């Protein structure tokens, strides 16, 4: 059985949302469903950013980009339609021990507070509004598709979309239009890079046949 979880958008930074979640955890156990409902879009985008981290090196581990890229695509689709992706009830309702979970979340909160020093709400026209949110979600989804391309053996083929995903997820969650714009530009750069690779492969094939 599966369940769909909806979320309400928030103007708070991801660190503020996570801090609220930690403060509200007054019971011995909490479920993944409750965490996602409390964190909303910020939680999904935080997960998206984490999934992009392994690709911030010139050459990535083969096979990982396909799995992580698929997860990023699902998150991008969820952001586009303002809905959480379908989750099995056993996963969504699994009870997690507060005593073990809170220390992990607090370490994550420390990192997010450092990120807050560099990003801030600006160029809000690029991060707010239904149409803009859908466009950003679609671009994020497309970046995930680019990450899934079986080109991990080629330098920067995973790095460029990985950085784009990190910028987009961070910019959207923190309402930083400047960072979002940089993410869009990285997606364009990725397309140009892949186009150059395709042209080089085509030219090499022609020279061999000639």
PDB file of C-alpha atoms in Angstrom:
ATOM      1  CA  UNK A   1       0.000   0.000   0.000  1.00  0.00           C
ATOM      2  CA  UNK A   2       1.251   3.492  -0.799  1.00  0.00           C
ATOM      3  CA  UNK A   3       0.431   6.930   0.465  1.00  0.00           C
ATOM      4  CA  UNK A   4       0.812  10.444  -0.863  1.00  0.00           C
ATOM      5  CA  UNK A   5       1.821  13.214   1.482  1.00  0.00           C
ATOM      6  CA  UNK A   6       1.044  16.800   0.632  1.00  0.00           C
ATOM      7  CA  UNK A   7       2.977  19.754   1.999  1.00  0.00           C
ATOM      8  CA  UNK A   8       2.503  23.428   2.647  1.00  0.00           C
ATOM      9  CA  UNK A   9       5.141  25.809   1.336  1.00  0.00           C
ATOM     10  CA  UNK A  10       7.063  27.946   3.828  1.00  0.00           C
ATOM     11  CA  UNK A  11       9.132  31.129   3.722  1.00  0.00           C
ATOM     12  CA  UNK A  12      11.445  29.873   6.469  1.00  0.00           C
ATOM     13  CA  UNK A  13      14.992  28.826   5.765  1.00  0.00           C
ATOM     14  CA  UNK A  14      15.759  25.113   5.797  1.00  0.00           C
ATOM     15  CA  UNK A  15      17.714  25.472   9.043  1.00  0.00           C
ATOM     16  CA  UNK A  16      14.766  27.209  10.732  1.00  0.00           C
ATOM     17  CA  UNK A  17      12.377  24.503   9.539  1.00  0.00           C
ATOM     18  CA  UNK A  18      14.686  21.749  10.796  1.00  0.00           C
ATOM     19  CA  UNK A  19      15.053  23.543  14.133  1.00  0.00           C
ATOM     20  CA  UNK A  20      11.259  23.660  14.466  1.00  0.00           C
ATOM     21  CA  UNK A  21      11.087  19.932  13.730  1.00  0.00           C
ATOM     22  CA  UNK A  22      13.666  19.133  16.422  1.00  0.00           C
ATOM     23  CA  UNK A  23      11.838  21.282  18.990  1.00  0.00           C
ATOM     24  CA  UNK A  24       8.517  19.620  18.199  1.00  0.00           C
ATOM     25  CA  UNK A  25       9.860  16.100  18.730  1.00  0.00           C
ATOM     26  CA  UNK A  26       8.595  15.642  22.281  1.00  0.00           C
ATOM     27  CA  UNK A  27       7.573  11.988  21.946  1.00  0.00           C
ATOM     28  CA  UNK A  28       9.769   8.918  22.262  1.00  0.00           C
ATOM     29  CA  UNK A  29       9.210   7.931  18.637  1.00  0.00           C
ATOM     30  CA  UNK A  30       8.468   9.799  15.420  1.00  0.00           C
ATOM     31  CA  UNK A  31       7.629   8.521  11.953  1.00  0.00           C
ATOM     32  CA  UNK A  32       9.113   9.489   8.610  1.00  0.00           C
ATOM     33  CA  UNK A  33       5.651  10.714   7.598  1.00  0.00           C
ATOM     34  CA  UNK A  34       5.591  13.168  10.510  1.00  0.00           C
ATOM     35  CA  UNK A  35       9.084  14.463   9.708  1.00  0.00           C
ATOM     36  CA  UNK A  36       8.234  15.015   6.043  1.00  0.00           C
ATOM     37  CA  UNK A  37       4.949  16.710   6.886  1.00  0.00           C
ATOM     38  CA  UNK A  38       6.735  19.082   9.264  1.00  0.00           C
ATOM     39  CA  UNK A  39       9.661  19.872   6.950  1.00  0.00           C
ATOM     40  CA  UNK A  40       7.605  20.086   3.761  1.00  0.00           C
ATOM     41  CA  UNK A  41       9.352  21.181   0.591  1.00  0.00           C
ATOM     42  CA  UNK A  42      12.501  22.115   2.532  1.00  0.00           C
ATOM     43  CA  UNK A  43      12.971  18.504   3.595  1.00  0.00           C
ATOM     44  CA  UNK A  44      12.753  17.210   0.043  1.00  0.00           C
ATOM     45  CA  UNK A  45      15.155  19.828  -1.270  1.00  0.00           C
ATOM     46  CA  UNK A  46      17.601  19.119   1.567  1.00  0.00           C
ATOM     47  CA  UNK A  47      17.547  15.434   0.608  1.00  0.00           C
ATOM     48  CA  UNK A  48      18.039  16.411  -3.034  1.00  0.00           C
ATOM     49  CA  UNK A  49      21.118  18.452  -2.127  1.00  0.00           C
ATOM     50  CA  UNK A  50      22.555  15.558  -0.127  1.00  0.00           C
ATOM     51  CA  UNK A  51      22.070  13.186  -3.069  1.00  0.00           C
ATOM     52  CA  UNK A  52      24.108  15.528  -5.278  1.00  0.00           C
ATOM     53  CA  UNK A  53      27.156  15.633  -2.984  1.00  0.00           C
ATOM     54  CA  UNK A  54      28.865  12.426  -4.234  1.00  0.00           C
ATOM     55  CA  UNK A  55      29.145  13.953  -7.715  1.00  0.00           C
ATOM     56  CA  UNK A  56      31.091  17.076  -6.824  1.00  0.00           C
ATOM     57  CA  UNK A  57      34.288  15.465  -8.104  1.00  0.00           C
ATOM     58  CA  UNK A  58      35.501  15.199 -11.737  1.00  0.00           C
ATOM     59  CA  UNK A  59      34.858  11.434 -12.035  1.00  0.00           C
ATOM     60  CA  UNK A  60      32.108   9.673 -10.063  1.00  0.00           C
ATOM     61  CA  UNK A  61      31.577   6.039  -9.086  1.00  0.00           C
ATOM     62  CA  UNK A  62      29.900   4.170 -11.979  1.00  0.00           C
ATOM     63  CA  UNK A  63      26.264   3.196 -11.328  1.00  0.00           C
ATOM     64  CA  UNK A  64      25.705   5.591  -8.439  1.00  0.00           C
ATOM     65  CA  UNK A  65      24.526   8.415 -10.690  1.00  0.00           C
ATOM     66  CA  UNK A  66      21.677   6.284 -12.040  1.00  0.00           C
ATOM     67  CA  UNK A  67      20.296   5.448  -8.598  1.00  0.00           C
ATOM     68  CA  UNK A  68      20.792   8.877  -7.033  1.00  0.00           C
ATOM     69  CA  UNK A  69      19.692  10.605 -10.232  1.00  0.00           C
ATOM     70  CA  UNK A  70      16.416   8.658 -10.144  1.00  0.00           C
ATOM     71  CA  UNK A  71      15.823   9.857  -6.584  1.00  0.00           C
ATOM     72  CA  UNK A  72      16.504  13.450  -7.631  1.00  0.00           C
ATOM     73  CA  UNK A  73      14.091  13.096 -10.569  1.00  0.00           C
ATOM     74  CA  UNK A  74      11.346  11.912  -8.199  1.00  0.00           C
ATOM     75  CA  UNK A  75      12.004  14.861  -5.892  1.00  0.00           C
ATOM     76  CA  UNK A  76      11.986  17.254  -8.853  1.00  0.00           C
ATOM     77  CA  UNK A  77       8.612  15.921  -9.959  1.00  0.00           C
ATOM     78  CA  UNK A  78       7.287  16.286  -6.413  1.00  0.00           C
ATOM     79  CA  UNK A  79       8.479  19.915  -6.253  1.00  0.00           C
ATOM     80  CA  UNK A  80       6.950  20.612  -9.668  1.00  0.00           C
ATOM     81  CA  UNK A  81       3.511  19.398  -8.607  1.00  0.00           C
ATOM     82  CA  UNK A  82       3.789  20.594  -4.986  1.00  0.00           C
ATOM     83  CA  UNK A  83       3.209  17.064  -3.707  1.00  0.00           C
ATOM     84  CA  UNK A  84       5.358  14.527  -1.967  1.00  0.00           C
ATOM     85  CA  UNK A  85       6.122  11.412  -4.006  1.00  0.00           C
ATOM     86  CA  UNK A  86       4.340   8.182  -3.267  1.00  0.00           C
ATOM     87  CA  UNK A  87       5.840   6.305  -0.323  1.00  0.00           C
ATOM     88  CA  UNK A  88       5.102   2.793   0.954  1.00  0.00           C
ATOM     89  CA  UNK A  89       3.106   3.006   4.181  1.00  0.00           C
ATOM     90  CA  UNK A  90       5.610   0.714   5.912  1.00  0.00           C
ATOM     91  CA  UNK A  91       8.347   3.239   5.169  1.00  0.00           C
ATOM     92  CA  UNK A  92       6.304   6.387   5.848  1.00  0.00           C
ATOM     93  CA  UNK A  93       4.937   5.060   9.165  1.00  0.00           C
ATOM     94  CA  UNK A  94       8.097   3.418  10.442  1.00  0.00           C
ATOM     95  CA  UNK A  95       8.834   4.591  13.984  1.00  0.00           C
ATOM     96  CA  UNK A  96      12.235   6.171  14.622  1.00  0.00           C
ATOM     97  CA  UNK A  97      13.740   6.574  18.086  1.00  0.00           C
ATOM     98  CA  UNK A  98      13.968  10.231  19.118  1.00  0.00           C
ATOM     99  CA  UNK A  99      17.121   9.659  21.191  1.00  0.00           C
ATOM    100  CA  UNK A 100      19.027   8.415  18.135  1.00  0.00           C
ATOM    101  CA  UNK A 101      17.506  10.745  15.563  1.00  0.00           C
ATOM    102  CA  UNK A 102      17.862  14.115  17.299  1.00  0.00           C
ATOM    103  CA  UNK A 103      21.711  14.094  17.516  1.00  0.00           C
ATOM    104  CA  UNK A 104      21.908  13.394  13.773  1.00  0.00           C
ATOM    105  CA  UNK A 105      19.465  16.188  12.976  1.00  0.00           C
ATOM    106  CA  UNK A 106      21.332  18.589  15.239  1.00  0.00           C
ATOM    107  CA  UNK A 107      24.586  17.939  13.367  1.00  0.00           C
ATOM    108  CA  UNK A 108      22.764  18.653  10.140  1.00  0.00           C
ATOM    109  CA  UNK A 109      21.369  21.842  11.680  1.00  0.00           C
ATOM    110  CA  UNK A 110      24.893  23.054  12.463  1.00  0.00           C
ATOM    111  CA  UNK A 111      25.885  22.653   8.808  1.00  0.00           C
ATOM    112  CA  UNK A 112      22.736  24.375   7.542  1.00  0.00           C
ATOM    113  CA  UNK A 113      23.339  27.378   9.796  1.00  0.00           C
ATOM    114  CA  UNK A 114      26.753  27.794   8.170  1.00  0.00           C
ATOM    115  CA  UNK A 115      25.099  27.663   4.744  1.00  0.00           C
ATOM    116  CA  UNK A 116      22.712  30.419   5.857  1.00  0.00           C
ATOM    117  CA  UNK A 117      25.674  32.804   6.029  1.00  0.00           C
ATOM    118  CA  UNK A 118      26.136  32.624   2.266  1.00  0.00           C
ATOM    119  CA  UNK A 119      22.570  32.366   0.960  1.00  0.00           C
ATOM    120  CA  UNK A 120      19.625  34.633   1.679  1.00  0.00           C
ATOM    121  CA  UNK A 121      16.265  35.598   0.171  1.00  0.00           C
ATOM    122  CA  UNK A 122      16.926  37.698  -2.943  1.00  0.00           C
ATOM    123  CA  UNK A 123      15.683  37.972  -6.521  1.00  0.00           C
ATOM    124  CA  UNK A 124      12.434  36.507  -5.201  1.00  0.00           C
ATOM    125  CA  UNK A 125      10.896  36.600  -8.678  1.00  0.00           C
ATOM    126  CA  UNK A 126      13.002  33.521  -9.450  1.00  0.00           C
ATOM    127  CA  UNK A 127      11.811  31.518  -6.428  1.00  0.00           C
ATOM    128  CA  UNK A 128       8.202  32.451  -5.651  1.00  0.00           C
ATOM    129  CA  UNK A 129       4.909  31.919  -7.437  1.00  0.00           C
ATOM    130  CA  UNK A 130       3.207  28.816  -8.798  1.00  0.00           C
ATOM    131  CA  UNK A 131       4.537  29.101 -12.357  1.00  0.00           C
ATOM    132  CA  UNK A 132       8.102  29.824 -11.234  1.00  0.00           C
ATOM    133  CA  UNK A 133       8.008  26.898  -8.796  1.00  0.00           C
ATOM    134  CA  UNK A 134       6.901  24.564 -11.577  1.00  0.00           C
ATOM    135  CA  UNK A 135       9.653  25.805 -13.895  1.00  0.00           C
ATOM    136  CA  UNK A 136      12.289  25.358 -11.188  1.00  0.00           C
ATOM    137  CA  UNK A 137      10.926  21.901 -10.425  1.00  0.00           C
ATOM    138  CA  UNK A 138      11.084  20.911 -14.085  1.00  0.00           C
ATOM    139  CA  UNK A 139      14.669  22.192 -14.422  1.00  0.00           C
ATOM    140  CA  UNK A 140      15.628  20.267 -11.269  1.00  0.00           C
ATOM    141  CA  UNK A 141      14.009  17.151 -12.723  1.00  0.00           C
ATOM    142  CA  UNK A 142      15.855  17.637 -16.021  1.00  0.00           C
ATOM    143  CA  UNK A 143      19.156  18.054 -14.162  1.00  0.00           C
ATOM    144  CA  UNK A 144      18.450  14.719 -12.466  1.00  0.00           C
ATOM    145  CA  UNK A 145      17.915  13.127 -15.890  1.00  0.00           C
ATOM    146  CA  UNK A 146      21.242  14.556 -17.073  1.00  0.00           C
ATOM    147  CA  UNK A 147      22.901  13.104 -13.989  1.00  0.00           C
ATOM    148  CA  UNK A 148      21.513   9.666 -14.856  1.00  0.00           C
ATOM    149  CA  UNK A 149      23.265   9.639 -18.254  1.00  0.00           C
ATOM    150  CA  UNK A 150      25.738   6.704 -18.364  1.00  0.00           C
ATOM    151  CA  UNK A 151      28.776   8.954 -18.784  1.00  0.00           C
ATOM    152  CA  UNK A 152      30.397   8.729 -15.352  1.00  0.00           C
ATOM    153  CA  UNK A 153      33.697   7.650 -16.939  1.00  0.00           C
ATOM    154  CA  UNK A 154      33.946  11.047 -18.688  1.00  0.00           C
ATOM    155  CA  UNK A 155      35.350  13.855 -16.489  1.00  0.00           C
ATOM    156  CA  UNK A 156      32.791  16.427 -15.309  1.00  0.00           C
ATOM    157  CA  UNK A 157      29.825  14.597 -16.914  1.00  0.00           C
ATOM    158  CA  UNK A 158      28.365  14.038 -13.437  1.00  0.00           C
ATOM    159  CA  UNK A 159      29.986  17.025 -11.766  1.00  0.00           C
ATOM    160  CA  UNK A 160      28.236  19.691 -13.853  1.00  0.00           C
ATOM    161  CA  UNK A 161      24.669  18.426 -13.312  1.00  0.00           C
ATOM    162  CA  UNK A 162      25.568  17.568  -9.700  1.00  0.00           C
ATOM    163  CA  UNK A 163      26.612  21.155  -8.978  1.00  0.00           C
ATOM    164  CA  UNK A 164      23.504  22.404 -10.814  1.00  0.00           C
ATOM    165  CA  UNK A 165      21.293  20.217  -8.608  1.00  0.00           C
ATOM    166  CA  UNK A 166      23.022  21.411  -5.441  1.00  0.00           C
ATOM    167  CA  UNK A 167      22.595  25.059  -6.486  1.00  0.00           C
ATOM    168  CA  UNK A 168      18.953  24.599  -7.490  1.00  0.00           C
ATOM    169  CA  UNK A 169      17.947  22.689  -4.354  1.00  0.00           C
ATOM    170  CA  UNK A 170      19.758  25.179  -2.100  1.00  0.00           C
ATOM    171  CA  UNK A 171      18.470  28.237  -3.931  1.00  0.00           C
ATOM    172  CA  UNK A 172      14.855  27.068  -4.035  1.00  0.00           C
ATOM    173  CA  UNK A 173      14.789  26.076  -0.365  1.00  0.00           C
ATOM    174  CA  UNK A 174      16.459  29.297   0.811  1.00  0.00           C
ATOM    175  CA  UNK A 175      14.542  31.543  -1.640  1.00  0.00           C
ATOM    176  CA  UNK A 176      17.839  32.736  -3.113  1.00  0.00           C
ATOM    177  CA  UNK A 177      17.122  33.632  -6.729  1.00  0.00           C
ATOM    178  CA  UNK A 178      20.800  34.310  -7.405  1.00  0.00           C
ATOM    179  CA  UNK A 179      21.740  30.744  -6.527  1.00  0.00           C
ATOM    180  CA  UNK A 180      18.777  29.403  -8.523  1.00  0.00           C
ATOM    181  CA  UNK A 181      19.898  31.422 -11.548  1.00  0.00           C
ATOM    182  CA  UNK A 182      23.391  29.964 -11.211  1.00  0.00           C
ATOM    183  CA  UNK A 183      21.794  26.497 -11.166  1.00  0.00           C
ATOM    184  CA  UNK A 184      19.921  27.228 -14.390  1.00  0.00           C
ATOM    185  CA  UNK A 185      23.137  28.411 -16.021  1.00  0.00           C
ATOM    186  CA  UNK A 186      24.924  25.218 -14.944  1.00  0.00           C
ATOM    187  CA  UNK A 187      22.173  23.147 -16.577  1.00  0.00           C
ATOM    188  CA  UNK A 188      22.721  25.087 -19.828  1.00  0.00           C
ATOM    189  CA  UNK A 189      26.488  24.580 -19.494  1.00  0.00           C
ATOM    190  CA  UNK A 190      25.881  20.845 -18.985  1.00  0.00           C
ATOM    191  CA  UNK A 191      23.817  20.702 -22.177  1.00  0.00           C
ATOM    192  CA  UNK A 192      26.595  22.493 -24.093  1.00  0.00           C
ATOM    193  CA  UNK A 193      29.192  20.105 -22.651  1.00  0.00           C
ATOM    194  CA  UNK A 194      27.158  17.028 -23.570  1.00  0.00           C
ATOM    195  CA  UNK A 195      26.522  18.511 -27.016  1.00  0.00           C
ATOM    196  CA  UNK A 196      30.268  18.980 -27.454  1.00  0.00           C
ATOM    197  CA  UNK A 197      30.873  15.363 -26.445  1.00  0.00           C
ATOM    198  CA  UNK A 198      28.254  14.158 -28.928  1.00  0.00           C
ATOM    199  CA  UNK A 199      29.780  16.246 -31.718  1.00  0.00           C
ATOM    200  CA  UNK A 200      33.274  14.953 -30.912  1.00  0.00           C
ATOM    201  CA  UNK A 201      32.018  11.351 -30.964  1.00  0.00           C
ATOM    202  CA  UNK A 202      30.245  11.967 -34.278  1.00  0.00           C
ATOM    203  CA  UNK A 203      33.356  13.584 -35.819  1.00  0.00           C
ATOM    204  CA  UNK A 204      35.551  10.741 -34.604  1.00  0.00           C
ATOM    205  CA  UNK A 205      33.176   8.176 -36.107  1.00  0.00           C
ATOM    206  CA  UNK A 206      33.178   9.930 -39.444  1.00  0.00           C
ATOM    207  CA  UNK A 207      36.976  10.109 -39.541  1.00  0.00           C
ATOM    208  CA  UNK A 208      37.243   6.377 -38.837  1.00  0.00           C
ATOM    209  CA  UNK A 209      34.715   5.529 -41.536  1.00  0.00           C
ATOM    210  CA  UNK A 210      36.404   7.904 -43.959  1.00  0.00           C
TER     211      UNK A 210
END
